[in-house]
């Protein structure tokens, strides 16, 4: 990511994000990145120890590396849930909708919770009451406030 404008590129002009240590919690470093949409998926993050006046990967030492998974507004190093998207279907509604999940097993996620991770319904959570492995349709125990739009991201927790 190019720190100067938040865009993603294979060779960004400024690939380093400066982070500062929290004033109250020693060892906690924070940054906020709201300029670019991060696509869902795994990212490898390198932490450099700056040895000179400005970041330089040729002379700076890698202090640590971590892989993180990004989905919606969540960043995690341990992905204890399944990620999916709402698939286009004329029958989609606030209680049931078609997904792009890969499981073909009926009822495999029944009893788990579905959390909307993007779109107008972000952060709405409902319990899953049915899953059809053939059609990939999830049915919720209670309706969302509206039908989720096509390509809305969600994740299933406590599967």
PDB file of C-alpha atoms in Angstrom:
ATOM      1  CA  UNK A   1       0.000   0.000   0.000  1.00  0.00           C
ATOM      2  CA  UNK A   2       1.222   3.486  -0.821  1.00  0.00           C
ATOM      3  CA  UNK A   3       1.099   5.491   2.418  1.00  0.00           C
ATOM      4  CA  UNK A   4       0.975   8.785   0.512  1.00  0.00           C
ATOM      5  CA  UNK A   5      -2.473   8.120  -1.019  1.00  0.00           C
ATOM      6  CA  UNK A   6      -3.753   4.783   0.356  1.00  0.00           C
ATOM      7  CA  UNK A   7      -3.712   3.017  -3.021  1.00  0.00           C
ATOM      8  CA  UNK A   8      -2.503  -0.534  -3.563  1.00  0.00           C
ATOM      9  CA  UNK A   9       0.340  -1.022  -6.048  1.00  0.00           C
ATOM     10  CA  UNK A  10       3.073  -3.571  -6.693  1.00  0.00           C
ATOM     11  CA  UNK A  11       5.775  -0.908  -6.162  1.00  0.00           C
ATOM     12  CA  UNK A  12       4.251   1.917  -4.078  1.00  0.00           C
ATOM     13  CA  UNK A  13       6.045   5.256  -3.871  1.00  0.00           C
ATOM     14  CA  UNK A  14       5.781   5.302  -0.046  1.00  0.00           C
ATOM     15  CA  UNK A  15       5.143   1.739   1.183  1.00  0.00           C
ATOM     16  CA  UNK A  16       5.649   2.499   4.880  1.00  0.00           C
ATOM     17  CA  UNK A  17       3.037   3.480   7.435  1.00  0.00           C
ATOM     18  CA  UNK A  18       4.429   5.221  10.487  1.00  0.00           C
ATOM     19  CA  UNK A  19       2.862   4.009  13.713  1.00  0.00           C
ATOM     20  CA  UNK A  20       3.189   5.606  17.104  1.00  0.00           C
ATOM     21  CA  UNK A  21       3.241   4.011  20.501  1.00  0.00           C
ATOM     22  CA  UNK A  22       0.119   4.492  22.587  1.00  0.00           C
ATOM     23  CA  UNK A  23       0.584   7.143  25.285  1.00  0.00           C
ATOM     24  CA  UNK A  24      -0.892   4.946  28.018  1.00  0.00           C
ATOM     25  CA  UNK A  25      -0.159   1.348  27.024  1.00  0.00           C
ATOM     26  CA  UNK A  26       3.532   0.604  26.504  1.00  0.00           C
ATOM     27  CA  UNK A  27       4.091  -1.712  23.525  1.00  0.00           C
ATOM     28  CA  UNK A  28       0.727  -0.959  21.863  1.00  0.00           C
ATOM     29  CA  UNK A  29       1.069   0.652  18.443  1.00  0.00           C
ATOM     30  CA  UNK A  30      -1.930   1.981  16.533  1.00  0.00           C
ATOM     31  CA  UNK A  31      -2.720   3.298  13.095  1.00  0.00           C
ATOM     32  CA  UNK A  32      -5.902   4.108  11.234  1.00  0.00           C
ATOM     33  CA  UNK A  33      -6.236   3.492   7.511  1.00  0.00           C
ATOM     34  CA  UNK A  34      -9.475   4.797   6.046  1.00  0.00           C
ATOM     35  CA  UNK A  35      -8.338   5.981   2.600  1.00  0.00           C
ATOM     36  CA  UNK A  36      -8.615   2.692   0.720  1.00  0.00           C
ATOM     37  CA  UNK A  37     -10.933  -0.305   0.739  1.00  0.00           C
ATOM     38  CA  UNK A  38      -9.072  -3.466   1.685  1.00  0.00           C
ATOM     39  CA  UNK A  39     -10.299  -6.453  -0.292  1.00  0.00           C
ATOM     40  CA  UNK A  40     -11.140  -9.492   1.864  1.00  0.00           C
ATOM     41  CA  UNK A  41      -8.214 -11.860   2.168  1.00  0.00           C
ATOM     42  CA  UNK A  42      -4.839 -12.591   3.726  1.00  0.00           C
ATOM     43  CA  UNK A  43      -2.185  -9.874   3.957  1.00  0.00           C
ATOM     44  CA  UNK A  44       1.440 -10.202   5.062  1.00  0.00           C
ATOM     45  CA  UNK A  45       2.579  -7.293   7.218  1.00  0.00           C
ATOM     46  CA  UNK A  46       6.271  -6.604   7.863  1.00  0.00           C
ATOM     47  CA  UNK A  47       7.497  -4.540  10.776  1.00  0.00           C
ATOM     48  CA  UNK A  48      10.826  -2.774  10.174  1.00  0.00           C
ATOM     49  CA  UNK A  49      13.120  -1.265  12.765  1.00  0.00           C
ATOM     50  CA  UNK A  50      14.242   2.010  11.227  1.00  0.00           C
ATOM     51  CA  UNK A  51      17.995   2.413  11.452  1.00  0.00           C
ATOM     52  CA  UNK A  52      18.442   5.722   9.636  1.00  0.00           C
ATOM     53  CA  UNK A  53      16.655   8.984   9.031  1.00  0.00           C
ATOM     54  CA  UNK A  54      13.951   7.556   6.783  1.00  0.00           C
ATOM     55  CA  UNK A  55      12.589   4.075   6.050  1.00  0.00           C
ATOM     56  CA  UNK A  56      14.907   2.088   3.771  1.00  0.00           C
ATOM     57  CA  UNK A  57      14.372  -1.665   3.347  1.00  0.00           C
ATOM     58  CA  UNK A  58      17.974  -2.170   2.181  1.00  0.00           C
ATOM     59  CA  UNK A  59      19.360  -1.040   5.549  1.00  0.00           C
ATOM     60  CA  UNK A  60      16.442  -1.366   7.973  1.00  0.00           C
ATOM     61  CA  UNK A  61      16.009  -4.626   9.885  1.00  0.00           C
ATOM     62  CA  UNK A  62      12.808  -6.648   9.779  1.00  0.00           C
ATOM     63  CA  UNK A  63      11.643  -6.758  13.391  1.00  0.00           C
ATOM     64  CA  UNK A  64       8.680  -9.051  12.836  1.00  0.00           C
ATOM     65  CA  UNK A  65       6.194 -10.319  10.291  1.00  0.00           C
ATOM     66  CA  UNK A  66       2.581 -11.355  10.696  1.00  0.00           C
ATOM     67  CA  UNK A  67      -0.208 -12.579   8.445  1.00  0.00           C
ATOM     68  CA  UNK A  68      -3.622 -11.022   8.975  1.00  0.00           C
ATOM     69  CA  UNK A  69      -7.027 -11.670   7.449  1.00  0.00           C
ATOM     70  CA  UNK A  70      -9.144  -8.637   6.541  1.00  0.00           C
ATOM     71  CA  UNK A  71     -12.917  -8.768   6.052  1.00  0.00           C
ATOM     72  CA  UNK A  72     -15.154  -5.728   6.326  1.00  0.00           C
ATOM     73  CA  UNK A  73     -13.989  -3.787   9.367  1.00  0.00           C
ATOM     74  CA  UNK A  74     -12.385  -6.824  11.003  1.00  0.00           C
ATOM     75  CA  UNK A  75      -8.682  -7.685  11.041  1.00  0.00           C
ATOM     76  CA  UNK A  76      -7.621 -10.957  12.641  1.00  0.00           C
ATOM     77  CA  UNK A  77      -4.610 -13.253  12.811  1.00  0.00           C
ATOM     78  CA  UNK A  78      -6.783 -16.237  13.630  1.00  0.00           C
ATOM     79  CA  UNK A  79      -9.726 -16.809  11.318  1.00  0.00           C
ATOM     80  CA  UNK A  80     -12.225 -18.856  13.373  1.00  0.00           C
ATOM     81  CA  UNK A  81     -15.098 -18.285  10.996  1.00  0.00           C
ATOM     82  CA  UNK A  82     -16.094 -18.769   7.391  1.00  0.00           C
ATOM     83  CA  UNK A  83     -16.301 -15.877   4.952  1.00  0.00           C
ATOM     84  CA  UNK A  84     -18.832 -15.595   2.136  1.00  0.00           C
ATOM     85  CA  UNK A  85     -20.825 -13.252  -0.064  1.00  0.00           C
ATOM     86  CA  UNK A  86     -24.485 -12.915  -0.942  1.00  0.00           C
ATOM     87  CA  UNK A  87     -25.021 -14.352  -4.419  1.00  0.00           C
ATOM     88  CA  UNK A  88     -27.373 -12.824  -6.975  1.00  0.00           C
ATOM     89  CA  UNK A  89     -30.795 -14.492  -6.826  1.00  0.00           C
ATOM     90  CA  UNK A  90     -34.317 -13.193  -7.418  1.00  0.00           C
ATOM     91  CA  UNK A  91     -35.511 -15.044  -4.307  1.00  0.00           C
ATOM     92  CA  UNK A  92     -33.171 -13.273  -1.864  1.00  0.00           C
ATOM     93  CA  UNK A  93     -34.910 -11.685   1.094  1.00  0.00           C
ATOM     94  CA  UNK A  94     -34.347 -10.493   4.659  1.00  0.00           C
ATOM     95  CA  UNK A  95     -34.758 -14.011   6.095  1.00  0.00           C
ATOM     96  CA  UNK A  96     -33.107 -16.200   3.447  1.00  0.00           C
ATOM     97  CA  UNK A  97     -30.683 -15.626   0.603  1.00  0.00           C
ATOM     98  CA  UNK A  98     -28.349 -17.430  -1.764  1.00  0.00           C
ATOM     99  CA  UNK A  99     -24.626 -17.452  -0.931  1.00  0.00           C
ATOM    100  CA  UNK A 100     -21.314 -18.332  -2.560  1.00  0.00           C
ATOM    101  CA  UNK A 101     -20.416 -20.774   0.246  1.00  0.00           C
ATOM    102  CA  UNK A 102     -18.694 -23.968  -0.909  1.00  0.00           C
ATOM    103  CA  UNK A 103     -20.248 -26.487   1.478  1.00  0.00           C
ATOM    104  CA  UNK A 104     -22.690 -28.954  -0.102  1.00  0.00           C
ATOM    105  CA  UNK A 105     -23.700 -30.393   3.279  1.00  0.00           C
ATOM    106  CA  UNK A 106     -27.250 -29.558   4.371  1.00  0.00           C
ATOM    107  CA  UNK A 107     -27.523 -27.874   7.786  1.00  0.00           C
ATOM    108  CA  UNK A 108     -23.723 -27.686   8.240  1.00  0.00           C
ATOM    109  CA  UNK A 109     -23.830 -24.190   9.793  1.00  0.00           C
ATOM    110  CA  UNK A 110     -27.198 -24.374  11.582  1.00  0.00           C
ATOM    111  CA  UNK A 111     -26.962 -22.825  15.043  1.00  0.00           C
ATOM    112  CA  UNK A 112     -24.029 -20.613  14.070  1.00  0.00           C
ATOM    113  CA  UNK A 113     -24.268 -16.834  13.798  1.00  0.00           C
ATOM    114  CA  UNK A 114     -24.047 -14.842  10.569  1.00  0.00           C
ATOM    115  CA  UNK A 115     -22.602 -11.319  10.794  1.00  0.00           C
ATOM    116  CA  UNK A 116     -22.931  -8.899   7.886  1.00  0.00           C
ATOM    117  CA  UNK A 117     -19.513  -7.332   7.166  1.00  0.00           C
ATOM    118  CA  UNK A 118     -20.279  -4.806   4.400  1.00  0.00           C
ATOM    119  CA  UNK A 119     -23.066  -2.776   2.835  1.00  0.00           C
ATOM    120  CA  UNK A 120     -26.054  -1.072   4.423  1.00  0.00           C
ATOM    121  CA  UNK A 121     -26.630  -3.893   6.941  1.00  0.00           C
ATOM    122  CA  UNK A 122     -23.059  -4.000   8.275  1.00  0.00           C
ATOM    123  CA  UNK A 123     -22.753  -5.495  11.791  1.00  0.00           C
ATOM    124  CA  UNK A 124     -26.245  -7.023  11.828  1.00  0.00           C
ATOM    125  CA  UNK A 125     -26.094 -10.500  13.389  1.00  0.00           C
ATOM    126  CA  UNK A 126     -28.625 -13.327  13.162  1.00  0.00           C
ATOM    127  CA  UNK A 127     -28.621 -17.027  14.041  1.00  0.00           C
ATOM    128  CA  UNK A 128     -28.702 -19.463  11.119  1.00  0.00           C
ATOM    129  CA  UNK A 129     -31.701 -21.809  11.245  1.00  0.00           C
ATOM    130  CA  UNK A 130     -31.211 -23.673   7.938  1.00  0.00           C
ATOM    131  CA  UNK A 131     -28.723 -24.199   5.119  1.00  0.00           C
ATOM    132  CA  UNK A 132     -29.408 -25.964   1.831  1.00  0.00           C
ATOM    133  CA  UNK A 133     -26.174 -27.471   0.520  1.00  0.00           C
ATOM    134  CA  UNK A 134     -27.532 -27.843  -3.024  1.00  0.00           C
ATOM    135  CA  UNK A 135     -28.880 -24.318  -3.507  1.00  0.00           C
ATOM    136  CA  UNK A 136     -26.432 -22.655  -1.025  1.00  0.00           C
ATOM    137  CA  UNK A 137     -29.348 -20.788   0.570  1.00  0.00           C
ATOM    138  CA  UNK A 138     -29.026 -19.698   4.204  1.00  0.00           C
ATOM    139  CA  UNK A 139     -32.158 -19.165   6.282  1.00  0.00           C
ATOM    140  CA  UNK A 140     -31.973 -16.965   9.373  1.00  0.00           C
ATOM    141  CA  UNK A 141     -33.962 -17.410  12.595  1.00  0.00           C
ATOM    142  CA  UNK A 142     -35.004 -13.733  12.473  1.00  0.00           C
ATOM    143  CA  UNK A 143     -35.140 -11.311   9.559  1.00  0.00           C
ATOM    144  CA  UNK A 144     -32.446  -8.728   8.892  1.00  0.00           C
ATOM    145  CA  UNK A 145     -33.726  -5.136   8.679  1.00  0.00           C
ATOM    146  CA  UNK A 146     -33.751  -5.535   4.863  1.00  0.00           C
ATOM    147  CA  UNK A 147     -32.650  -8.009   2.208  1.00  0.00           C
ATOM    148  CA  UNK A 148     -28.855  -7.910   1.809  1.00  0.00           C
ATOM    149  CA  UNK A 149     -27.610  -6.598  -1.542  1.00  0.00           C
ATOM    150  CA  UNK A 150     -25.724  -8.782  -4.011  1.00  0.00           C
ATOM    151  CA  UNK A 151     -22.023  -9.261  -3.133  1.00  0.00           C
ATOM    152  CA  UNK A 152     -22.500  -8.159   0.487  1.00  0.00           C
ATOM    153  CA  UNK A 153     -19.825  -9.841   2.596  1.00  0.00           C
ATOM    154  CA  UNK A 154     -20.642 -11.859   5.696  1.00  0.00           C
ATOM    155  CA  UNK A 155     -18.976 -14.299   8.007  1.00  0.00           C
ATOM    156  CA  UNK A 156     -20.235 -17.235  10.000  1.00  0.00           C
ATOM    157  CA  UNK A 157     -19.135 -17.453  13.630  1.00  0.00           C
ATOM    158  CA  UNK A 158     -19.197 -20.497  15.974  1.00  0.00           C
ATOM    159  CA  UNK A 159     -19.456 -22.975  13.154  1.00  0.00           C
TER     160      UNK A 159
END
